[in-house]
Amino acid sequence: MKITDLSVRRFRYISNTVRDSEGHGHPGPDHEAVQSVLTIHTDEGVEGYFFGSPPQDLISSLVKPYITGEDPFYRERIWHNLKERQRLNMATMSDRLLNAVDLALWDLAGRALNLPVHKLLGATRDKVPAYASTMCGDDIEGGLGTPEDYANFAAWCIERGYPAFKLHTWQPPYEGAPDVKQDIAACAAVREVYGPDAHLMLDPYHYYSRLEALYLAKGLEKLDYYWMEEPMDEHSMSSYVWLCEQTSLPICGPETAEGKMYTRAEWIKAGACDLVRGGVGDLGGLTPLMKVAHLAESFGMRMEVHGGGPGNFHALCAMGIPGQYYERGLLHPFIDYEQPSPWLNRLDDPMDEEGFVHISQLPGLGQDINWEYIEANLVE
Ligand code: LLH
Ligand code: MG
């Protein structure tokens, strides 16, 4: 089989999420937005898909020349070739671009062999417990504006079945943010609601100082939190070593630091994290995510996968030392997460009443795509 072409189709949909000036998502009025789907075509008619593709011009100029004519089953070779081209194309050839191509190739392989991706990888399970992962704090009345709002939302999440809960707290541009005392107040309010035994996590503002991060860690030790992620700029690995040496609270990272599996190896070696982190989007695909999962396993460490979506979910269903939770969200009292995106016929991560998300058994990434919707809403 040979790759013959890569194409990107764009289509309209109605979104209820808006971005603040720092790029964080929050609920907002319904408005028209555009989604895109990358298709990898082959000479045998089998295709692979990825939603959220970078634009066609980047795919055409940076990817197409290098992978047209390749056998799509040579994912590892393709990924390495693209990774090595990043060096002279830093500004344009992002890990997110690599992720789009890599996931479309995994999808294609699964469709060609009629197997879901977790079974191609070597599956360990078909369901994973989820934690409720909130959007970042806001100033919306009845939203996520106060510690009490987080407590009220936590009560709703318990009812829905989530066994665990992670707060993303307030960040600029919200007035008064960031504020470590307000973060701890919100974490205390959620502990109160979830009770003493539940697993609770915090993901605060990402640019606190060392002393602010330590203040948070000490507060969370008292509240018996399960982990904290990314309280400081992850480019300063020494700051994370410093933090880990002074707290018994598990520190989970790195999440957004560049450098794929190489960075994760350095963090493990330096003692900069207790739980390893990364997702398909951060690392450049499922191919490198599985390398990091195996790296973590080799050091007897758990890897907690960043973010949801089919690539991350299939990885979680194929890990030796399993990541404990699937990150479901981002959630908010005013967003109906149970409603599938209009281009899908069903959710990628349906959750039962006990808080388990169940992996799709459809071939490839397992998405049930509504092509009729996509065709009817194409943007020229
Ligand atoms: O900053 C945000 O919007 C969130 O932190 C987001 O990146 C989220 O995906 C995350 O960090 N999850 O762990
Ligand atoms: Mg995070």
Short mmCIF file of C-alpha atoms and ligand atoms in Angstrom, two decimals:
data_model
loop_
_atom_site.label_atom_id
_atom_site.label_comp_id
_atom_site.label_asym_id
_atom_site.label_seq_id
_atom_site.Cartn_x
_atom_site.Cartn_y
_atom_site.Cartn_z
CA MET A 1 0.00 0.00 0.00
CA LYS A 2 1.24 3.52 -0.84
CA ILE A 3 0.22 6.99 0.33
CA THR A 4 -1.03 8.95 -2.68
CA ASP A 5 -2.27 12.24 -1.20
CA LEU A 6 -3.11 14.27 1.92
CA SER A 7 -6.06 16.62 1.92
CA VAL A 8 -7.68 18.94 4.47
CA ARG A 9 -11.41 19.68 4.39
CA ARG A 10 -12.87 22.51 6.46
CA PHE A 11 -16.47 22.69 7.61
CA ARG A 12 -18.69 24.96 9.70
CA TYR A 13 -20.28 24.15 13.03
CA ILE A 14 -21.82 26.06 15.93
CA SER A 15 -19.51 26.40 18.93
CA ASN A 16 -20.40 27.45 22.47
CA THR A 17 -16.79 27.89 23.62
CA VAL A 18 -14.81 31.13 23.44
CA ARG A 19 -11.12 31.81 24.16
CA ASP A 20 -9.89 34.49 26.57
CA SER A 21 -6.87 36.69 25.76
CA GLU A 22 -4.49 34.01 27.11
CA GLY A 23 -6.10 31.28 25.02
CA HIS A 24 -8.09 29.44 27.71
CA GLY A 25 -11.53 28.14 26.79
CA HIS A 26 -14.73 29.25 28.56
CA PRO A 27 -18.45 28.96 27.83
CA GLY A 28 -19.76 31.68 25.52
CA PRO A 29 -22.63 32.50 23.17
CA ASP A 30 -23.29 30.19 20.23
CA HIS A 31 -21.23 31.29 17.22
CA GLU A 32 -20.08 29.91 13.90
CA ALA A 33 -16.68 28.20 13.98
CA VAL A 34 -14.64 26.07 11.58
CA GLN A 35 -13.29 22.55 12.13
CA SER A 36 -10.99 20.67 9.78
CA VAL A 37 -10.34 17.05 8.97
CA LEU A 38 -7.10 15.69 7.54
CA THR A 39 -7.42 12.69 5.22
CA ILE A 40 -4.51 10.48 4.22
CA HIS A 41 -5.34 8.72 0.93
CA THR A 42 -3.82 5.49 -0.40
CA ASP A 43 -3.68 3.63 -3.71
CA GLU A 44 -5.85 0.87 -2.21
CA GLY A 45 -8.68 3.23 -1.27
CA VAL A 46 -8.14 2.93 2.51
CA GLU A 47 -8.07 6.30 4.27
CA GLY A 48 -7.13 7.63 7.72
CA TYR A 49 -8.60 10.71 9.40
CA PHE A 50 -7.68 13.29 12.02
CA PHE A 51 -9.96 16.10 13.27
CA GLY A 52 -8.37 19.43 14.13
CA SER A 53 -5.83 19.37 11.32
CA PRO A 54 -3.32 22.17 10.65
CA PRO A 55 -4.07 24.08 7.41
CA GLN A 56 -3.73 22.56 3.95
CA ASP A 57 -0.79 24.83 2.99
CA LEU A 58 1.34 23.49 5.86
CA ILE A 59 0.34 19.91 5.11
CA SER A 60 1.11 20.42 1.40
CA SER A 61 4.45 22.16 1.82
CA LEU A 62 5.86 20.42 4.90
CA VAL A 63 4.41 16.91 4.95
CA LYS A 64 3.18 15.86 1.52
CA PRO A 65 6.56 15.86 -0.27
CA TYR A 66 8.07 13.59 2.38
CA ILE A 67 5.34 11.01 2.77
CA THR A 68 3.73 10.65 -0.65
CA GLY A 69 4.73 7.23 -1.99
CA GLU A 70 5.51 5.88 1.50
CA ASP A 71 3.92 2.68 2.82
CA PRO A 72 1.49 3.98 5.51
CA PHE A 73 2.37 1.04 7.77
CA TYR A 74 5.90 2.46 8.14
CA ARG A 75 4.66 4.87 10.82
CA GLU A 76 7.85 4.81 12.86
CA ARG A 77 9.99 5.71 9.82
CA ILE A 78 7.57 8.43 8.74
CA TRP A 79 7.45 9.92 12.25
CA HIS A 80 11.25 10.00 12.51
CA ASN A 81 11.61 11.59 9.06
CA LEU A 82 9.13 14.32 9.96
CA LYS A 83 10.69 14.86 13.41
CA GLU A 84 14.12 15.35 11.83
CA ARG A 85 12.70 17.94 9.41
CA GLN A 86 11.54 19.99 12.42
CA ARG A 87 15.09 21.18 13.06
CA LEU A 88 15.14 23.55 10.10
CA ASN A 89 11.40 24.28 10.20
CA MET A 90 10.93 25.10 13.88
CA ALA A 91 8.47 27.92 13.30
CA THR A 92 6.06 25.93 11.15
CA MET A 93 6.54 22.21 11.71
CA SER A 94 5.06 21.87 15.16
CA ASP A 95 4.54 18.75 17.25
CA ARG A 96 0.81 19.30 16.64
CA LEU A 97 1.44 18.88 12.92
CA LEU A 98 3.31 15.62 13.60
CA ASN A 99 0.44 14.54 15.83
CA ALA A 100 -2.15 15.10 13.08
CA VAL A 101 -0.21 12.97 10.59
CA ASP A 102 0.69 10.26 13.10
CA LEU A 103 -2.89 9.86 14.37
CA ALA A 104 -4.29 9.77 10.82
CA LEU A 105 -1.76 7.00 10.05
CA TRP A 106 -2.80 4.99 13.12
CA ASP A 107 -6.43 5.45 12.10
CA LEU A 108 -5.60 4.27 8.58
CA ALA A 109 -3.77 1.18 9.85
CA GLY A 110 -6.70 0.22 12.07
CA ARG A 111 -9.17 0.69 9.24
CA ALA A 112 -6.98 -1.36 6.87
CA LEU A 113 -6.70 -4.23 9.37
CA ASN A 114 -10.22 -3.86 10.80
CA LEU A 115 -8.93 -3.42 14.37
CA PRO A 116 -9.21 -0.61 16.92
CA VAL A 117 -5.88 1.08 17.63
CA HIS A 118 -5.54 -0.12 21.24
CA LYS A 119 -5.62 -3.71 19.95
CA LEU A 120 -2.98 -2.92 17.32
CA LEU A 121 -0.79 -1.58 20.14
CA GLY A 122 -1.44 -4.60 22.36
CA ALA A 123 -4.43 -3.87 24.57
CA THR A 124 -4.52 -4.04 28.35
CA ARG A 125 -8.13 -2.95 28.96
CA ASP A 126 -11.31 -1.58 27.34
CA LYS A 127 -12.43 0.90 30.00
CA VAL A 128 -10.66 3.47 32.14
CA PRO A 129 -11.90 5.50 35.12
CA ALA A 130 -12.25 9.19 34.28
CA TYR A 131 -11.66 12.29 36.32
CA ALA A 132 -13.69 15.43 35.86
CA SER A 133 -11.29 18.08 34.53
CA THR A 134 -12.70 21.60 34.82
CA MET A 135 -12.17 24.56 32.56
CA CYS A 136 -10.02 27.33 34.05
CA GLY A 137 -11.67 29.65 36.59
CA ASP A 138 -13.76 32.57 35.34
CA ASP A 139 -16.00 35.37 36.61
CA ILE A 140 -19.29 33.97 35.34
CA GLU A 141 -22.10 33.97 37.88
CA GLY A 142 -22.87 30.38 38.79
CA GLY A 143 -19.89 29.25 36.65
CA LEU A 144 -16.40 28.76 38.09
CA GLY A 145 -16.03 32.18 39.71
CA THR A 146 -15.58 31.29 43.39
CA PRO A 147 -14.46 28.37 45.60
CA GLU A 148 -18.16 27.72 46.30
CA ASP A 149 -18.82 27.43 42.56
CA TYR A 150 -16.14 24.71 42.34
CA ALA A 151 -17.75 22.94 45.32
CA ASN A 152 -21.19 23.08 43.68
CA PHE A 153 -19.81 21.76 40.42
CA ALA A 154 -17.94 19.01 42.28
CA ALA A 155 -21.26 17.94 43.86
CA TRP A 156 -22.78 17.70 40.36
CA CYS A 157 -19.78 15.66 39.14
CA ILE A 158 -20.18 13.19 42.02
CA GLU A 159 -23.82 12.72 41.00
CA ARG A 160 -22.74 12.14 37.41
CA GLY A 161 -20.36 9.39 38.58
CA TYR A 162 -16.89 10.94 38.37
CA PRO A 163 -14.70 9.19 40.97
CA ALA A 164 -12.03 11.91 40.84
CA PHE A 165 -11.85 15.64 40.11
CA LYS A 166 -9.20 18.09 38.87
CA LEU A 167 -9.42 21.85 39.24
CA HIS A 168 -7.97 24.25 36.69
CA THR A 169 -8.13 27.43 38.75
CA TRP A 170 -7.93 31.12 37.88
CA GLN A 171 -5.39 32.60 35.53
CA PRO A 172 -5.01 36.02 33.92
CA PRO A 173 -6.87 37.89 32.45
CA TYR A 174 -9.31 37.36 35.37
CA GLU A 175 -9.12 40.06 38.02
CA GLY A 176 -7.14 39.04 41.10
CA ALA A 177 -5.67 35.99 39.35
CA PRO A 178 -3.48 34.16 39.96
CA ASP A 179 -3.73 33.85 43.72
CA VAL A 180 -2.40 30.86 45.66
CA LYS A 181 -4.73 31.48 48.61
CA GLN A 182 -7.78 31.48 46.37
CA ASP A 183 -6.51 28.29 44.70
CA ILE A 184 -6.18 26.54 48.06
CA ALA A 185 -9.62 27.81 49.14
CA ALA A 186 -11.14 26.23 46.01
CA CYS A 187 -9.23 22.96 46.60
CA ALA A 188 -10.43 22.89 50.24
CA ALA A 189 -14.05 23.49 49.16
CA VAL A 190 -13.87 20.58 46.69
CA ARG A 191 -12.27 18.26 49.30
CA GLU A 192 -15.14 19.06 51.64
CA VAL A 193 -17.68 17.94 49.03
CA TYR A 194 -15.84 14.87 47.68
CA GLY A 195 -14.97 13.57 51.18
CA PRO A 196 -11.64 12.37 52.58
CA ASP A 197 -10.98 9.40 50.26
CA ALA A 198 -11.50 10.72 46.71
CA HIS A 199 -8.58 11.43 44.40
CA LEU A 200 -8.36 15.20 43.79
CA MET A 201 -5.85 17.09 41.67
CA LEU A 202 -4.86 20.70 40.98
CA ASP A 203 -3.60 22.29 37.75
CA PRO A 204 -3.08 25.98 38.61
CA TYR A 205 -1.55 29.01 36.88
CA HIS A 206 1.59 27.78 35.12
CA TYR A 207 3.97 30.63 35.96
CA TYR A 208 4.02 30.78 39.76
CA SER A 209 7.38 31.29 41.49
CA ARG A 210 9.10 28.48 43.41
CA LEU A 211 7.84 29.81 46.75
CA GLU A 212 4.28 30.12 45.49
CA ALA A 213 4.42 26.56 44.11
CA LEU A 214 5.74 25.32 47.46
CA TYR A 215 2.93 27.15 49.27
CA LEU A 216 0.42 25.32 47.07
CA ALA A 217 2.16 21.97 47.61
CA LYS A 218 2.12 22.35 51.40
CA GLY A 219 -1.56 23.32 51.32
CA LEU A 220 -2.40 20.34 49.13
CA GLU A 221 -0.43 17.96 51.38
CA LYS A 222 -2.78 18.94 54.21
CA LEU A 223 -5.80 18.42 51.96
CA ASP A 224 -4.39 15.03 50.88
CA TYR A 225 -4.43 15.86 47.15
CA TYR A 226 -3.39 13.17 44.69
CA TRP A 227 -1.14 15.27 42.47
CA MET A 228 -0.37 18.79 41.23
CA GLU A 229 0.71 19.64 37.68
CA GLU A 230 2.58 22.51 36.07
CA PRO A 231 2.56 25.23 38.78
CA MET A 232 5.77 26.75 37.29
CA ASP A 233 7.29 27.29 33.87
CA GLU A 234 8.40 23.82 32.81
CA HIS A 235 11.52 25.14 31.07
CA SER A 236 13.05 25.40 34.55
CA MET A 237 13.50 21.70 35.35
CA SER A 238 15.66 22.67 38.36
CA SER A 239 12.65 24.39 39.93
CA TYR A 240 10.72 21.13 39.72
CA VAL A 241 13.61 19.18 41.28
CA TRP A 242 13.64 21.80 44.05
CA LEU A 243 9.89 21.42 44.56
CA CYS A 244 9.90 17.60 44.55
CA GLU A 245 12.65 17.57 47.20
CA GLN A 246 10.48 19.58 49.58
CA THR A 247 7.05 18.04 49.30
CA SER A 248 5.42 14.66 49.71
CA LEU A 249 2.69 15.77 47.27
CA PRO A 250 3.14 13.89 43.96
CA ILE A 251 4.20 16.26 41.17
CA CYS A 252 3.04 15.33 37.67
CA GLY A 253 4.95 16.57 34.62
CA PRO A 254 6.16 17.74 32.23
CA GLU A 255 3.02 18.50 30.26
CA THR A 256 3.73 21.29 27.80
CA ALA A 257 7.56 21.32 27.78
CA GLU A 258 8.90 20.68 24.28
CA GLY A 259 11.32 17.84 23.56
CA LYS A 260 9.09 14.77 23.34
CA MET A 261 10.45 11.61 25.00
CA TYR A 262 13.90 13.19 25.45
CA THR A 263 12.56 15.79 27.91
CA ARG A 264 10.59 13.17 29.84
CA ALA A 265 13.73 11.03 30.18
CA GLU A 266 15.67 14.01 31.60
CA TRP A 267 12.90 14.84 34.08
CA ILE A 268 12.75 11.26 35.35
CA LYS A 269 16.54 11.11 35.69
CA ALA A 270 16.71 14.45 37.50
CA GLY A 271 13.89 13.60 39.93
CA ALA A 272 11.77 16.51 38.65
CA CYS A 273 8.47 14.57 38.72
CA ASP A 274 6.78 11.69 40.56
CA LEU A 275 4.26 11.00 37.79
CA VAL A 276 5.19 11.32 34.12
CA ARG A 277 3.02 13.45 31.85
CA GLY A 278 2.38 14.07 28.17
CA GLY A 279 -0.35 13.63 25.60
CA VAL A 280 -0.47 13.07 21.85
CA GLY A 281 -0.67 16.82 21.18
CA ASP A 282 2.24 17.68 23.48
CA LEU A 283 4.54 14.94 22.18
CA GLY A 284 3.78 14.82 18.47
CA GLY A 285 1.55 11.76 18.21
CA LEU A 286 0.66 8.37 19.57
CA THR A 287 4.00 6.98 18.35
CA PRO A 288 6.03 9.13 20.83
CA LEU A 289 3.35 8.85 23.54
CA MET A 290 3.85 5.09 23.64
CA LYS A 291 7.63 5.61 23.86
CA VAL A 292 7.07 7.77 26.96
CA ALA A 293 4.62 5.24 28.42
CA HIS A 294 7.27 2.51 28.06
CA LEU A 295 9.95 4.83 29.45
CA ALA A 296 7.81 5.53 32.54
CA GLU A 297 7.07 1.81 32.92
CA SER A 298 10.79 1.01 32.78
CA PHE A 299 11.34 3.31 35.75
CA GLY A 300 8.37 1.85 37.65
CA MET A 301 6.48 5.10 37.26
CA ARG A 302 2.91 5.86 36.26
CA MET A 303 2.24 8.09 33.30
CA GLU A 304 -0.88 10.22 33.62
CA VAL A 305 -1.93 11.14 30.11
CA HIS A 306 -2.67 14.79 29.32
CA GLY A 307 -6.07 15.41 27.77
CA GLY A 308 -8.79 13.30 26.26
CA GLY A 309 -9.58 12.38 22.69
CA PRO A 310 -9.18 9.08 20.85
CA GLY A 311 -5.35 9.04 20.56
CA ASN A 312 -4.82 9.51 24.29
CA PHE A 313 -7.65 7.09 25.09
CA HIS A 314 -6.24 4.25 22.95
CA ALA A 315 -2.82 4.75 24.56
CA LEU A 316 -4.37 4.47 28.03
CA CYS A 317 -5.93 1.16 26.99
CA ALA A 318 -2.52 -0.25 25.98
CA MET A 319 -0.17 0.66 28.84
CA GLY A 320 1.79 -1.82 30.97
CA ILE A 321 1.73 0.26 34.16
CA PRO A 322 -1.54 1.94 33.38
CA GLY A 323 -2.11 5.64 33.70
CA GLN A 324 -4.75 5.65 36.38
CA TYR A 325 -7.23 8.10 34.85
CA TYR A 326 -8.66 9.44 31.60
CA GLU A 327 -8.87 13.26 31.63
CA ARG A 328 -12.50 13.99 30.68
CA GLY A 329 -13.29 17.57 29.78
CA LEU A 330 -12.71 20.33 29.93
CA LEU A 331 -15.97 20.58 31.91
CA HIS A 332 -18.02 23.54 33.08
CA PRO A 333 -21.47 23.92 34.66
CA PHE A 334 -22.71 25.67 31.48
CA ILE A 335 -21.31 23.20 28.93
CA ASP A 336 -23.12 19.97 28.00
CA TYR A 337 -20.17 17.62 27.52
CA GLU A 338 -22.45 14.63 26.86
CA GLN A 339 -23.50 16.11 23.50
CA PRO A 340 -21.23 14.73 20.74
CA SER A 341 -19.62 17.20 18.31
CA PRO A 342 -21.91 17.60 15.27
CA TRP A 343 -19.39 15.80 13.01
CA LEU A 344 -19.58 12.67 15.19
CA ASN A 345 -22.52 10.30 15.64
CA ARG A 346 -21.42 9.39 19.17
CA LEU A 347 -19.02 10.57 21.86
CA ASP A 348 -15.42 9.34 21.65
CA ASP A 349 -15.45 8.84 25.43
CA PRO A 350 -18.90 7.74 26.67
CA MET A 351 -18.89 7.42 30.47
CA ASP A 352 -21.05 5.05 32.51
CA GLU A 353 -22.59 5.82 35.89
CA GLU A 354 -19.59 4.43 37.75
CA GLY A 355 -17.24 6.84 36.01
CA PHE A 356 -15.65 4.46 33.49
CA VAL A 357 -15.13 5.62 29.91
CA HIS A 358 -15.42 2.82 27.34
CA ILE A 359 -13.14 2.63 24.32
CA SER A 360 -14.73 2.29 20.87
CA GLN A 361 -14.33 -1.11 19.21
CA LEU A 362 -14.71 0.39 15.72
CA PRO A 363 -11.58 0.10 13.55
CA GLY A 364 -8.79 2.70 13.73
CA LEU A 365 -9.28 5.51 16.21
CA GLY A 366 -12.84 4.27 16.53
CA GLN A 367 -14.64 7.49 15.71
CA ASP A 368 -18.18 7.27 14.37
CA ILE A 369 -18.00 10.07 11.78
CA ASN A 370 -21.04 11.91 10.46
CA TRP A 371 -19.87 12.44 6.85
CA GLU A 372 -23.29 13.73 5.81
CA TYR A 373 -22.93 16.63 8.24
CA ILE A 374 -19.39 17.36 7.04
CA GLU A 375 -20.36 17.31 3.34
CA ALA A 376 -23.32 19.60 3.99
CA ASN A 377 -21.22 22.20 5.82
CA LEU A 378 -18.02 22.36 3.77
CA VAL A 379 -16.20 25.70 3.54
CA GLU A 380 -14.83 26.32 0.07
O1 LLH B 1 -4.60 25.99 30.35
C1 LLH B 1 -5.58 25.31 30.04
O2 LLH B 1 -6.53 25.70 29.34
C2 LLH B 1 -5.58 23.90 30.56
O3 LLH B 1 -4.61 23.82 31.54
C3 LLH B 1 -5.38 22.87 29.47
O4 LLH B 1 -4.10 22.97 28.92
C4 LLH B 1 -5.61 21.49 29.93
O5 LLH B 1 -5.64 20.67 28.79
C5 LLH B 1 -4.64 20.89 30.90
O6 LLH B 1 -3.65 21.41 31.27
N1 LLH B 1 -5.01 19.73 31.30
O7 LLH B 1 -4.28 19.06 32.19
MG MG B 2 -2.50 20.22 32.77
#
